[in-house]
Short mmCIF file of C-alpha atoms in Angstrom, two decimals:
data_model
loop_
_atom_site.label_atom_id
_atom_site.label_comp_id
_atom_site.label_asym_id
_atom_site.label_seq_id
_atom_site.Cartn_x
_atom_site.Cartn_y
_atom_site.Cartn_z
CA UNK B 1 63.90 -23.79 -47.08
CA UNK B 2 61.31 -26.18 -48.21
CA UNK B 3 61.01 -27.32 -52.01
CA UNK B 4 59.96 -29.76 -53.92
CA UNK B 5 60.10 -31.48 -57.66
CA UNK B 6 57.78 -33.78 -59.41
CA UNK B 7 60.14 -36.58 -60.97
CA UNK B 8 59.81 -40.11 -62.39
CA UNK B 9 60.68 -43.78 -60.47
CA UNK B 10 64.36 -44.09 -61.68
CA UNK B 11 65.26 -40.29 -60.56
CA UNK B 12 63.66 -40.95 -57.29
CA UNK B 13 65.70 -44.73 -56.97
CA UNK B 14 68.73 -43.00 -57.75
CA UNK B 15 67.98 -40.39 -54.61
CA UNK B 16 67.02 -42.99 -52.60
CA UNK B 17 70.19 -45.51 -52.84
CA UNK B 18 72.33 -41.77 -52.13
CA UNK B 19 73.86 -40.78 -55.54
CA UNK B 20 74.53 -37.51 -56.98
CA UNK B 21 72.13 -37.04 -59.81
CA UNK B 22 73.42 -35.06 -62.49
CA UNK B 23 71.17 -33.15 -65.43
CA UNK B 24 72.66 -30.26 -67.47
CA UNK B 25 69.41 -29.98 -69.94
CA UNK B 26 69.14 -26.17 -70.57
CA UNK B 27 65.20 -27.21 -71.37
CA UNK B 28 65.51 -24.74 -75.00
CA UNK B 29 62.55 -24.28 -76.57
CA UNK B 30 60.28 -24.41 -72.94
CA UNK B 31 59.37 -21.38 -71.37
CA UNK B 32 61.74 -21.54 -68.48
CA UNK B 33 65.70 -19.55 -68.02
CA UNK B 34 65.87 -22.66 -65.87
CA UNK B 35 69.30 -25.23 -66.59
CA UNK B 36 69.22 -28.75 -65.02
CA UNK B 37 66.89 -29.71 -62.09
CA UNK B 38 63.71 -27.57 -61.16
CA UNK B 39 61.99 -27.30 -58.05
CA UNK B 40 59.65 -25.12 -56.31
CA UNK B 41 59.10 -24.01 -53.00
CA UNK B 42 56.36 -24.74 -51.06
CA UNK B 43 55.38 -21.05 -49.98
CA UNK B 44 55.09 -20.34 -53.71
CA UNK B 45 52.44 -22.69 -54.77
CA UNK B 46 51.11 -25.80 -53.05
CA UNK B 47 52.60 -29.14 -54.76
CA UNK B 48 49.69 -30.48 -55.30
CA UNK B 49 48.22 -27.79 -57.73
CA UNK B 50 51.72 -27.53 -59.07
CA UNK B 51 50.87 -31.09 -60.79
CA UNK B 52 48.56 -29.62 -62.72
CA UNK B 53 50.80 -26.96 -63.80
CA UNK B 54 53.39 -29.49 -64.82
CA UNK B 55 51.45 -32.54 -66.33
CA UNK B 56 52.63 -33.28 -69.76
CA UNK B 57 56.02 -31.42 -69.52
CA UNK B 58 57.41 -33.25 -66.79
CA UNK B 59 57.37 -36.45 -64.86
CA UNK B 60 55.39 -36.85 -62.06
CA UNK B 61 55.04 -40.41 -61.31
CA UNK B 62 56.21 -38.89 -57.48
CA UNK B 63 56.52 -35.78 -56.03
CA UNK B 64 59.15 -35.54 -53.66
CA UNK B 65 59.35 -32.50 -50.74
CA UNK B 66 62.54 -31.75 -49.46
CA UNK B 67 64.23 -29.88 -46.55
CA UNK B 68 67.44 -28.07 -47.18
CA UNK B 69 70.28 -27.15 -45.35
CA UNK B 70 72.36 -23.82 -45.96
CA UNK B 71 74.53 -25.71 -48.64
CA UNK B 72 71.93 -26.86 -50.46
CA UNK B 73 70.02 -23.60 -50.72
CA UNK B 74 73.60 -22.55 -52.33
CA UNK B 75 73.39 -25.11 -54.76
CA UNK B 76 70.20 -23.85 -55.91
CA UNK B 77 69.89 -20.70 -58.95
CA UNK B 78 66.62 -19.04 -58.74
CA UNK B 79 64.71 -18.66 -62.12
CA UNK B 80 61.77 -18.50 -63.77
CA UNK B 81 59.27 -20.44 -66.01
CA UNK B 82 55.96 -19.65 -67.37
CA UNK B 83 53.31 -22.60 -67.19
CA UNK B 84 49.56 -23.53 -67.37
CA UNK B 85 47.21 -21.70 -64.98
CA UNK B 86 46.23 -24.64 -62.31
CA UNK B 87 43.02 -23.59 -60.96
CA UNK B 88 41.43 -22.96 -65.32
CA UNK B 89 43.22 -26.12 -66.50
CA UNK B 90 43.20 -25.19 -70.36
CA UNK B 91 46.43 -24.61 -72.45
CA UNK B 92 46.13 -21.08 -72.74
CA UNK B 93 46.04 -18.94 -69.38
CA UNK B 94 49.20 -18.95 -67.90
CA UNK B 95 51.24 -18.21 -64.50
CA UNK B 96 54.65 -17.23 -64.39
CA UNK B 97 56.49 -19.31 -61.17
CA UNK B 98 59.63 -18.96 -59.42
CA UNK B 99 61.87 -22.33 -60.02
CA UNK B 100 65.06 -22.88 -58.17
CA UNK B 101 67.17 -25.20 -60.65
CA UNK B 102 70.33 -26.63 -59.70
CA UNK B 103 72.85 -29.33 -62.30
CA UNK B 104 73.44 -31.95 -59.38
CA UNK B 105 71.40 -32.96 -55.78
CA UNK B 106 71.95 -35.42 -53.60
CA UNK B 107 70.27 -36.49 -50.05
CA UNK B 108 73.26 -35.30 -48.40
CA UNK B 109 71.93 -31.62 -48.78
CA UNK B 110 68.59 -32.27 -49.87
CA UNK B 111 66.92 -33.68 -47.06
CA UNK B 112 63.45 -35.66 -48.18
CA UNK B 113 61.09 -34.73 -46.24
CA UNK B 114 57.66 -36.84 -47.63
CA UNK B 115 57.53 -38.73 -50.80
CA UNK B 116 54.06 -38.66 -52.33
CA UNK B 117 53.23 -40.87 -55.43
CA UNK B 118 50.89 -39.20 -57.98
CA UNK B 119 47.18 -40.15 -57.74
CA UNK B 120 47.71 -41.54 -54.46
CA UNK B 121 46.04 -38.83 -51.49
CA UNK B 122 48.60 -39.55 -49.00
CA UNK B 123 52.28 -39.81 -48.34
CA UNK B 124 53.63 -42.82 -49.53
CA UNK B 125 56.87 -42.31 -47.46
CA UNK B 126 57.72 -39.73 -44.61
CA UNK B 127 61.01 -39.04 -42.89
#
């Protein structure tokens, strides 16, 4: 499986030096079921347009894509969340999305795959 997550530059330093990073926000009051660490995956809705959908309720100085093995597809919980429609770009029409959310990810089952940085219209790293 293929996913990915929009997240700012300490998140993505932790990944990279190969820590466990650890979030047990239950995100109340957001339109999500979603506990912890969202992604998406990439047959559901291209990253790119997914920035729009997630500007200005999440970070996304990078967006990372990831590869997973079996174990870390187990990690993941499969929920849902309800956010702006990309393609109109107003606050009002929305599109519900399938988020995978897990409390803790590493590199060791989270493989990254290419690590974009926002406004930038190419990979800024690729494994």
């Amino acid at each position: 499986m293929r996913v990915f997550r929009y997240m700012s530059e300490p998140e993505l330093k932790k990944l990279l030096t190969g820590k466990t990073i650890y979030n047990h926000s239950a995100h109340e009051g957001q339109k999500t079921n979603s506990v912890g660490f969202c992604f998406f995956n990439v047959d559901d809705i291209e990253p790119t347009k997914a920035y729009f959908c997630l500007l200005g309720i999440a970070s996304v100085d990078y967006l990372v894509i990831f590869n997973l093995d079996e174990e870390g597809e187990k990690l993941l919980t499969k929920s849902q969340g309800t956010y702006r429609e990309p393609e109109v770009g107003n606050m009002v029409d929305k599109i519900d999305l399938t988020e995978y959310c897990t409390q803790r990810y590493s590199t060791e089952h989270f493989q990254i795959y290419q690590i974009w940085q926002s406004l930038i219209p190419m990979p800024v790293v690729k494994f």
